[in-house]
Amino acid sequence: MEQLRCVVIDDEKHSISILSDYIETNPNLKLVKTFFDPLIALSGISIRDKIDFIFLDIDMPEITGIELAKKLVNRARFIVFTTAFTKYAIEAFEVNASRYLVKPISKPKFIKTVWDILDAERKRIEGIRIAQKKYFYVSIGERGQKLKIRKSKILFFESLKNYMKIVTEDEDYTVYLTMKEVEKEFWGTLFYRVHRSYFVNEERVEKIAGNTLKLGAHIIPMGNNYKQGFIEFSENKTLRSGRKS
């Protein structure tokens, strides 16, 4: 594995020292630059540096980490905010930060965050690859018979013990599959597990109402253990006015 190139930006030298130590003692990471002054960081980091991670403090003089991140977003693969204050969490994610670490930051937490980000990126790329497969085949009826199903036509999957019902805009099919197998095939795409028994196509969701989803003529329940992930996704897709009420 090629070393991941890292930059640390913080107006506290003690914090820079801690993160620098975490990076330099990990063989998979490489400390490229550190900056005590955020304005110098702005001019000192370029696309040519090929930075993987920027670890960026938020509460800094002259320019906040939030504002700095907006200017650096295209100069690194991932930006991770580091701060002693949790109040900035919402703002941090509004600028597409990969993670938000609250000080003091332990080494295990730091390393776990790095690998979680890389794992999420791997799954995202894999999801794109899977999404490019516009259809799949399933075995039905007599041995040797296969049915071609276009993913865009699927409303949802419903688990029926050892079988799965595939509900499409045209008709329903019952096939010998498990929920685990379906999740593996559609991982990272716009299909979401919203209930122990339901796996839905987000693009076909017409309405979210409380703990239910409307897909065509179907009302699908959302389970407590699965609801949060789908709600967070829909929040990111929600169009809001910037005007003050």
PDB file of C-alpha atoms in Angstrom:
ATOM      1  CA  MET A   1       0.000   0.000   0.000  1.00  0.00           C
ATOM      2  CA  GLU A   2       1.356   3.415  -0.973  1.00  0.00           C
ATOM      3  CA  GLN A   3       1.717   5.776   1.969  1.00  0.00           C
ATOM      4  CA  LEU A   4      -1.156   8.204   2.457  1.00  0.00           C
ATOM      5  CA  ARG A   5       0.032  11.802   2.312  1.00  0.00           C
ATOM      6  CA  CYS A   6      -1.130  13.907   5.269  1.00  0.00           C
ATOM      7  CA  VAL A   7      -1.195  17.585   6.262  1.00  0.00           C
ATOM      8  CA  VAL A   8      -1.968  18.986   9.729  1.00  0.00           C
ATOM      9  CA  ILE A   9      -3.276  22.544  10.187  1.00  0.00           C
ATOM     10  CA  ASP A  10      -3.744  23.836  13.736  1.00  0.00           C
ATOM     11  CA  ASP A  11      -2.949  27.061  15.586  1.00  0.00           C
ATOM     12  CA  GLU A  12      -1.915  25.038  18.646  1.00  0.00           C
ATOM     13  CA  LYS A  13       1.582  23.598  18.342  1.00  0.00           C
ATOM     14  CA  HIS A  14       0.794  20.943  20.953  1.00  0.00           C
ATOM     15  CA  SER A  15      -2.055  19.610  18.793  1.00  0.00           C
ATOM     16  CA  ILE A  16       0.182  19.578  15.720  1.00  0.00           C
ATOM     17  CA  SER A  17       2.783  17.625  17.678  1.00  0.00           C
ATOM     18  CA  ILE A  18       0.275  14.975  18.773  1.00  0.00           C
ATOM     19  CA  LEU A  19      -1.179  14.342  15.310  1.00  0.00           C
ATOM     20  CA  SER A  20       2.264  14.461  13.731  1.00  0.00           C
ATOM     21  CA  ASP A  21       3.370  11.705  16.088  1.00  0.00           C
ATOM     22  CA  TYR A  22       0.316   9.580  15.217  1.00  0.00           C
ATOM     23  CA  ILE A  23       1.071   9.958  11.513  1.00  0.00           C
ATOM     24  CA  GLU A  24       4.834   9.458  11.658  1.00  0.00           C
ATOM     25  CA  THR A  25       4.582   6.306  13.765  1.00  0.00           C
ATOM     26  CA  ASN A  26       2.167   4.656  11.315  1.00  0.00           C
ATOM     27  CA  PRO A  27       3.914   3.028   8.333  1.00  0.00           C
ATOM     28  CA  ASN A  28       0.887   3.592   6.093  1.00  0.00           C
ATOM     29  CA  LEU A  29       0.848   7.363   6.635  1.00  0.00           C
ATOM     30  CA  LYS A  30       3.282  10.067   5.593  1.00  0.00           C
ATOM     31  CA  LEU A  31       3.414  13.552   7.113  1.00  0.00           C
ATOM     32  CA  VAL A  32       4.002  15.962   4.226  1.00  0.00           C
ATOM     33  CA  LYS A  33       3.431  19.374   5.809  1.00  0.00           C
ATOM     34  CA  THR A  34       2.236  21.049   9.009  1.00  0.00           C
ATOM     35  CA  PHE A  35       0.921  24.591   9.354  1.00  0.00           C
ATOM     36  CA  PHE A  36       0.525  26.733  12.459  1.00  0.00           C
ATOM     37  CA  ASP A  37      -0.866  29.655  10.425  1.00  0.00           C
ATOM     38  CA  PRO A  38      -4.022  28.853   8.385  1.00  0.00           C
ATOM     39  CA  LEU A  39      -3.345  31.613   5.847  1.00  0.00           C
ATOM     40  CA  ILE A  40       0.089  30.198   5.120  1.00  0.00           C
ATOM     41  CA  ALA A  41      -1.556  26.798   4.711  1.00  0.00           C
ATOM     42  CA  LEU A  42      -3.888  28.268   2.112  1.00  0.00           C
ATOM     43  CA  SER A  43      -0.979  29.318  -0.059  1.00  0.00           C
ATOM     44  CA  GLY A  44       1.234  26.385   0.896  1.00  0.00           C
ATOM     45  CA  ILE A  45      -0.973  23.511  -0.261  1.00  0.00           C
ATOM     46  CA  SER A  46      -1.518  22.829  -3.948  1.00  0.00           C
ATOM     47  CA  ILE A  47      -3.166  20.138  -6.041  1.00  0.00           C
ATOM     48  CA  ARG A  48       0.311  19.066  -7.139  1.00  0.00           C
ATOM     49  CA  ASP A  49       1.027  17.952  -3.563  1.00  0.00           C
ATOM     50  CA  LYS A  50      -1.451  15.074  -4.062  1.00  0.00           C
ATOM     51  CA  ILE A  51      -2.634  15.208  -0.456  1.00  0.00           C
ATOM     52  CA  ASP A  52      -4.831  12.395   0.822  1.00  0.00           C
ATOM     53  CA  PHE A  53      -5.757  13.768   4.266  1.00  0.00           C
ATOM     54  CA  ILE A  54      -5.913  17.267   5.704  1.00  0.00           C
ATOM     55  CA  PHE A  55      -6.448  17.290   9.482  1.00  0.00           C
ATOM     56  CA  LEU A  56      -7.836  20.745  10.104  1.00  0.00           C
ATOM     57  CA  ASP A  57      -8.597  22.612  13.326  1.00  0.00           C
ATOM     58  CA  ILE A  58     -11.782  24.702  13.223  1.00  0.00           C
ATOM     59  CA  ASP A  59     -11.393  27.400  15.867  1.00  0.00           C
ATOM     60  CA  MET A  60      -8.467  29.452  14.521  1.00  0.00           C
ATOM     61  CA  PRO A  61      -7.761  33.205  14.255  1.00  0.00           C
ATOM     62  CA  GLU A  62      -8.061  35.195  11.013  1.00  0.00           C
ATOM     63  CA  ILE A  63      -9.921  32.414   9.203  1.00  0.00           C
ATOM     64  CA  THR A  64     -11.910  29.511  10.627  1.00  0.00           C
ATOM     65  CA  GLY A  65     -11.285  25.936   9.642  1.00  0.00           C
ATOM     66  CA  ILE A  66     -14.749  25.873   8.070  1.00  0.00           C
ATOM     67  CA  GLU A  67     -13.891  28.743   5.722  1.00  0.00           C
ATOM     68  CA  LEU A  68     -10.456  27.314   5.027  1.00  0.00           C
ATOM     69  CA  ALA A  69     -11.943  23.929   4.147  1.00  0.00           C
ATOM     70  CA  LYS A  70     -14.119  25.542   1.478  1.00  0.00           C
ATOM     71  CA  LYS A  71     -10.955  26.814  -0.197  1.00  0.00           C
ATOM     72  CA  LEU A  72      -8.986  23.588   0.227  1.00  0.00           C
ATOM     73  CA  VAL A  73     -11.691  21.091  -0.668  1.00  0.00           C
ATOM     74  CA  ASN A  74     -10.220  20.382  -4.111  1.00  0.00           C
ATOM     75  CA  ARG A  75      -6.647  20.079  -2.841  1.00  0.00           C
ATOM     76  CA  ALA A  76      -7.078  16.879  -0.825  1.00  0.00           C
ATOM     77  CA  ARG A  77      -9.070  13.682  -1.052  1.00  0.00           C
ATOM     78  CA  PHE A  78     -10.371  13.948   2.514  1.00  0.00           C
ATOM     79  CA  ILE A  79     -10.688  16.713   5.094  1.00  0.00           C
ATOM     80  CA  VAL A  80     -11.000  15.737   8.756  1.00  0.00           C
ATOM     81  CA  PHE A  81     -11.888  18.476  11.235  1.00  0.00           C
ATOM     82  CA  THR A  82     -10.239  18.453  14.660  1.00  0.00           C
ATOM     83  CA  THR A  83     -11.664  20.659  17.394  1.00  0.00           C
ATOM     84  CA  ALA A  84     -12.327  20.880  21.109  1.00  0.00           C
ATOM     85  CA  PHE A  85     -15.900  22.026  20.447  1.00  0.00           C
ATOM     86  CA  THR A  86     -18.829  19.887  19.301  1.00  0.00           C
ATOM     87  CA  LYS A  87     -20.881  22.950  18.343  1.00  0.00           C
ATOM     88  CA  TYR A  88     -19.287  23.036  14.888  1.00  0.00           C
ATOM     89  CA  ALA A  89     -20.444  19.569  13.826  1.00  0.00           C
ATOM     90  CA  ILE A  90     -23.299  20.679  11.562  1.00  0.00           C
ATOM     91  CA  GLU A  91     -21.185  23.323   9.822  1.00  0.00           C
ATOM     92  CA  ALA A  92     -18.405  20.799   9.334  1.00  0.00           C
ATOM     93  CA  PHE A  93     -20.580  18.372   7.437  1.00  0.00           C
ATOM     94  CA  GLU A  94     -22.101  21.159   5.354  1.00  0.00           C
ATOM     95  CA  VAL A  95     -18.687  21.556   3.701  1.00  0.00           C
ATOM     96  CA  ASN A  96     -18.500  17.794   3.067  1.00  0.00           C
ATOM     97  CA  ALA A  97     -15.917  17.003   5.714  1.00  0.00           C
ATOM     98  CA  SER A  98     -15.114  13.301   5.830  1.00  0.00           C
ATOM     99  CA  ARG A  99     -15.082  13.149   9.643  1.00  0.00           C
ATOM    100  CA  TYR A 100     -15.167  15.289  12.776  1.00  0.00           C
ATOM    101  CA  LEU A 101     -12.750  14.485  15.612  1.00  0.00           C
ATOM    102  CA  VAL A 102     -13.220  16.028  19.053  1.00  0.00           C
ATOM    103  CA  LYS A 103     -10.085  16.812  21.072  1.00  0.00           C
ATOM    104  CA  PRO A 104      -8.374  15.300  22.950  1.00  0.00           C
ATOM    105  CA  ILE A 105      -7.864  12.754  20.163  1.00  0.00           C
ATOM    106  CA  SER A 106      -6.520   9.341  21.128  1.00  0.00           C
ATOM    107  CA  LYS A 107      -4.290   7.428  18.754  1.00  0.00           C
ATOM    108  CA  PRO A 108      -6.730   4.475  18.392  1.00  0.00           C
ATOM    109  CA  LYS A 109      -9.543   6.911  17.560  1.00  0.00           C
ATOM    110  CA  PHE A 110      -7.343   8.716  15.054  1.00  0.00           C
ATOM    111  CA  ILE A 111      -6.286   5.531  13.260  1.00  0.00           C
ATOM    112  CA  LYS A 112      -9.838   4.129  13.258  1.00  0.00           C
ATOM    113  CA  THR A 113     -11.095   7.348  11.679  1.00  0.00           C
ATOM    114  CA  VAL A 114      -8.546   7.110   8.870  1.00  0.00           C
ATOM    115  CA  TRP A 115      -9.458   3.505   8.079  1.00  0.00           C
ATOM    116  CA  ASP A 116     -13.202   4.182   8.341  1.00  0.00           C
ATOM    117  CA  ILE A 117     -12.849   6.943   5.753  1.00  0.00           C
ATOM    118  CA  LEU A 118     -10.847   4.726   3.414  1.00  0.00           C
ATOM    119  CA  ASP A 119     -13.324   1.875   3.846  1.00  0.00           C
ATOM    120  CA  ALA A 120     -16.260   4.178   3.063  1.00  0.00           C
ATOM    121  CA  GLU A 121     -14.453   5.413  -0.049  1.00  0.00           C
ATOM    122  CA  ARG A 122     -13.775   1.858  -1.171  1.00  0.00           C
ATOM    123  CA  LYS A 123     -17.443   1.001  -0.763  1.00  0.00           C
ATOM    124  CA  ARG A 124     -18.465   4.152  -2.635  1.00  0.00           C
ATOM    125  CA  ILE A 125     -16.263   3.234  -5.593  1.00  0.00           C
ATOM    126  CA  GLU A 126     -17.508  -0.333  -5.498  1.00  0.00           C
ATOM    127  CA  GLY A 127     -21.063   0.998  -5.394  1.00  0.00           C
ATOM    128  CA  ILE A 128     -20.472   3.026  -8.539  1.00  0.00           C
ATOM    129  CA  ARG A 129     -19.137  -0.081 -10.247  1.00  0.00           C
ATOM    130  CA  ILE A 130     -22.191  -2.060  -9.215  1.00  0.00           C
ATOM    131  CA  ALA A 131     -24.556   0.742 -10.195  1.00  0.00           C
ATOM    132  CA  GLN A 132     -23.114   0.660 -13.688  1.00  0.00           C
ATOM    133  CA  LYS A 133     -24.544  -2.832 -14.014  1.00  0.00           C
ATOM    134  CA  LYS A 134     -28.026  -1.840 -15.121  1.00  0.00           C
ATOM    135  CA  TYR A 135     -29.579  -5.290 -14.873  1.00  0.00           C
ATOM    136  CA  PHE A 136     -29.105  -8.761 -13.445  1.00  0.00           C
ATOM    137  CA  TYR A 137     -30.485 -12.258 -13.957  1.00  0.00           C
ATOM    138  CA  VAL A 138     -32.304 -14.468 -11.461  1.00  0.00           C
ATOM    139  CA  SER A 139     -33.212 -18.130 -11.730  1.00  0.00           C
ATOM    140  CA  ILE A 140     -36.938 -18.844 -11.832  1.00  0.00           C
ATOM    141  CA  GLY A 141     -39.255 -21.788 -12.359  1.00  0.00           C
ATOM    142  CA  GLU A 142     -37.726 -24.800 -14.033  1.00  0.00           C
ATOM    143  CA  ARG A 143     -34.005 -25.397 -13.865  1.00  0.00           C
ATOM    144  CA  GLY A 144     -32.121 -23.389 -16.453  1.00  0.00           C
ATOM    145  CA  GLN A 145     -34.693 -20.612 -16.763  1.00  0.00           C
ATOM    146  CA  LYS A 146     -33.425 -17.129 -15.999  1.00  0.00           C
ATOM    147  CA  LEU A 147     -35.205 -13.810 -15.851  1.00  0.00           C
ATOM    148  CA  LYS A 148     -33.562 -10.496 -16.718  1.00  0.00           C
ATOM    149  CA  ILE A 149     -34.534  -7.677 -14.336  1.00  0.00           C
ATOM    150  CA  ARG A 150     -33.596  -4.046 -14.858  1.00  0.00           C
ATOM    151  CA  LYS A 151     -32.571  -2.382 -11.592  1.00  0.00           C
ATOM    152  CA  SER A 152     -34.280   0.881 -12.502  1.00  0.00           C
ATOM    153  CA  LYS A 153     -37.659  -0.887 -12.570  1.00  0.00           C
ATOM    154  CA  ILE A 154     -37.373  -2.330  -9.063  1.00  0.00           C
ATOM    155  CA  LEU A 155     -39.450  -0.688  -6.331  1.00  0.00           C
ATOM    156  CA  PHE A 156     -38.296  -2.868  -3.447  1.00  0.00           C
ATOM    157  CA  PHE A 157     -37.307  -6.317  -2.223  1.00  0.00           C
ATOM    158  CA  GLU A 158     -39.311  -8.085   0.477  1.00  0.00           C
ATOM    159  CA  SER A 159     -37.833 -10.935   2.500  1.00  0.00           C
ATOM    160  CA  LEU A 160     -39.958 -14.093   2.690  1.00  0.00           C
ATOM    161  CA  LYS A 161     -37.787 -16.338   4.882  1.00  0.00           C
ATOM    162  CA  ASN A 162     -35.612 -18.238   2.372  1.00  0.00           C
ATOM    163  CA  TYR A 163     -37.015 -16.343  -0.596  1.00  0.00           C
ATOM    164  CA  MET A 164     -37.166 -12.754  -1.792  1.00  0.00           C
ATOM    165  CA  LYS A 165     -40.055 -11.041  -3.485  1.00  0.00           C
ATOM    166  CA  ILE A 166     -38.854  -8.564  -6.100  1.00  0.00           C
ATOM    167  CA  VAL A 167     -41.532  -5.928  -6.642  1.00  0.00           C
ATOM    168  CA  THR A 168     -41.108  -4.033  -9.912  1.00  0.00           C
ATOM    169  CA  GLU A 169     -43.217  -1.455 -11.729  1.00  0.00           C
ATOM    170  CA  ASP A 170     -44.498  -4.242 -13.999  1.00  0.00           C
ATOM    171  CA  GLU A 171     -44.973  -7.327 -11.825  1.00  0.00           C
ATOM    172  CA  ASP A 172     -43.677  -9.248  -8.812  1.00  0.00           C
ATOM    173  CA  TYR A 173     -41.222 -12.150  -8.792  1.00  0.00           C
ATOM    174  CA  THR A 174     -40.390 -14.592  -6.012  1.00  0.00           C
ATOM    175  CA  VAL A 175     -36.828 -15.870  -6.209  1.00  0.00           C
ATOM    176  CA  TYR A 176     -34.550 -18.078  -4.135  1.00  0.00           C
ATOM    177  CA  LEU A 177     -32.339 -15.393  -2.579  1.00  0.00           C
ATOM    178  CA  THR A 178     -31.585 -14.130   0.913  1.00  0.00           C
ATOM    179  CA  MET A 179     -31.539 -10.534   2.137  1.00  0.00           C
ATOM    180  CA  LYS A 180     -27.802 -10.876   2.744  1.00  0.00           C
ATOM    181  CA  GLU A 181     -27.210 -11.802  -0.903  1.00  0.00           C
ATOM    182  CA  VAL A 182     -29.321  -8.894  -2.126  1.00  0.00           C
ATOM    183  CA  GLU A 183     -27.510  -6.428   0.153  1.00  0.00           C
ATOM    184  CA  LYS A 184     -24.148  -7.651  -1.121  1.00  0.00           C
ATOM    185  CA  GLU A 185     -25.182  -7.152  -4.751  1.00  0.00           C
ATOM    186  CA  PHE A 186     -26.614  -3.671  -4.187  1.00  0.00           C
ATOM    187  CA  TRP A 187     -24.190  -2.382  -1.528  1.00  0.00           C
ATOM    188  CA  GLY A 188     -23.294   1.274  -2.042  1.00  0.00           C
ATOM    189  CA  THR A 189     -26.035   1.952  -4.604  1.00  0.00           C
ATOM    190  CA  LEU A 190     -29.294   3.860  -4.124  1.00  0.00           C
ATOM    191  CA  PHE A 191     -30.942   0.790  -2.597  1.00  0.00           C
ATOM    192  CA  TYR A 192     -31.393   0.964   1.176  1.00  0.00           C
ATOM    193  CA  ARG A 193     -32.254  -1.531   3.899  1.00  0.00           C
ATOM    194  CA  VAL A 194     -35.041   0.227   5.792  1.00  0.00           C
ATOM    195  CA  HIS A 195     -36.499  -2.720   7.692  1.00  0.00           C
ATOM    196  CA  ARG A 196     -35.608  -6.268   8.632  1.00  0.00           C
ATOM    197  CA  SER A 197     -37.707  -7.414   5.681  1.00  0.00           C
ATOM    198  CA  TYR A 198     -37.478  -4.545   3.176  1.00  0.00           C
ATOM    199  CA  PHE A 199     -34.788  -3.233   0.844  1.00  0.00           C
ATOM    200  CA  VAL A 200     -35.996  -0.256  -1.190  1.00  0.00           C
ATOM    201  CA  ASN A 201     -34.956   1.653  -4.295  1.00  0.00           C
ATOM    202  CA  GLU A 202     -34.495   5.217  -3.022  1.00  0.00           C
ATOM    203  CA  GLU A 203     -35.146   6.639  -6.484  1.00  0.00           C
ATOM    204  CA  ARG A 204     -38.666   5.168  -6.394  1.00  0.00           C
ATOM    205  CA  VAL A 205     -39.599   6.570  -2.966  1.00  0.00           C
ATOM    206  CA  GLU A 206     -42.400   9.095  -3.479  1.00  0.00           C
ATOM    207  CA  LYS A 207     -43.075  10.107   0.112  1.00  0.00           C
ATOM    208  CA  ILE A 208     -41.625   9.787   3.614  1.00  0.00           C
ATOM    209  CA  ALA A 209     -44.245   9.920   6.350  1.00  0.00           C
ATOM    210  CA  GLY A 210     -43.229   9.139   9.915  1.00  0.00           C
ATOM    211  CA  ASN A 211     -42.019   5.550   9.950  1.00  0.00           C
ATOM    212  CA  THR A 212     -43.282   4.672   6.477  1.00  0.00           C
ATOM    213  CA  LEU A 213     -42.274   5.099   2.851  1.00  0.00           C
ATOM    214  CA  LYS A 214     -44.603   5.289  -0.131  1.00  0.00           C
ATOM    215  CA  LEU A 215     -43.444   3.573  -3.315  1.00  0.00           C
ATOM    216  CA  GLY A 216     -46.197   3.544  -5.908  1.00  0.00           C
ATOM    217  CA  ALA A 217     -49.220   1.882  -4.330  1.00  0.00           C
ATOM    218  CA  HIS A 218     -47.077   0.295  -1.609  1.00  0.00           C
ATOM    219  CA  ILE A 219     -46.536   1.531   1.951  1.00  0.00           C
ATOM    220  CA  ILE A 220     -43.276   0.208   3.406  1.00  0.00           C
ATOM    221  CA  PRO A 221     -42.505   0.342   7.161  1.00  0.00           C
ATOM    222  CA  MET A 222     -39.124   1.556   8.403  1.00  0.00           C
ATOM    223  CA  GLY A 223     -37.604  -0.330  11.330  1.00  0.00           C
ATOM    224  CA  ASN A 224     -35.931   1.489  14.222  1.00  0.00           C
ATOM    225  CA  ASN A 225     -32.615  -0.251  13.553  1.00  0.00           C
ATOM    226  CA  TYR A 226     -32.534   0.842   9.908  1.00  0.00           C
ATOM    227  CA  LYS A 227     -34.432   4.118   9.733  1.00  0.00           C
ATOM    228  CA  GLN A 228     -31.647   6.518  10.728  1.00  0.00           C
ATOM    229  CA  GLY A 229     -29.370   5.794   7.784  1.00  0.00           C
ATOM    230  CA  PHE A 230     -32.121   6.407   5.249  1.00  0.00           C
ATOM    231  CA  ILE A 231     -33.314   9.561   7.002  1.00  0.00           C
ATOM    232  CA  GLU A 232     -29.786  10.982   7.033  1.00  0.00           C
ATOM    233  CA  PHE A 233     -29.499  10.269   3.306  1.00  0.00           C
ATOM    234  CA  SER A 234     -32.824  11.993   2.590  1.00  0.00           C
ATOM    235  CA  GLU A 235     -31.799  14.995   4.711  1.00  0.00           C
ATOM    236  CA  ASN A 236     -28.756  15.468   2.495  1.00  0.00           C
ATOM    237  CA  LYS A 237     -31.083  15.477  -0.518  1.00  0.00           C
ATOM    238  CA  THR A 238     -33.605  17.895   1.010  1.00  0.00           C
ATOM    239  CA  LEU A 239     -33.911  21.271  -0.713  1.00  0.00           C
ATOM    240  CA  ARG A 240     -34.175  24.095   1.813  1.00  0.00           C
ATOM    241  CA  SER A 241     -34.542  27.827   1.536  1.00  0.00           C
ATOM    242  CA  GLY A 242     -31.646  29.925   2.777  1.00  0.00           C
ATOM    243  CA  ARG A 243     -34.027  32.690   3.819  1.00  0.00           C
ATOM    244  CA  LYS A 244     -34.591  33.366   7.490  1.00  0.00           C
ATOM    245  CA  SER A 245     -38.105  32.717   8.704  1.00  0.00           C
TER     246      SER A 245
END
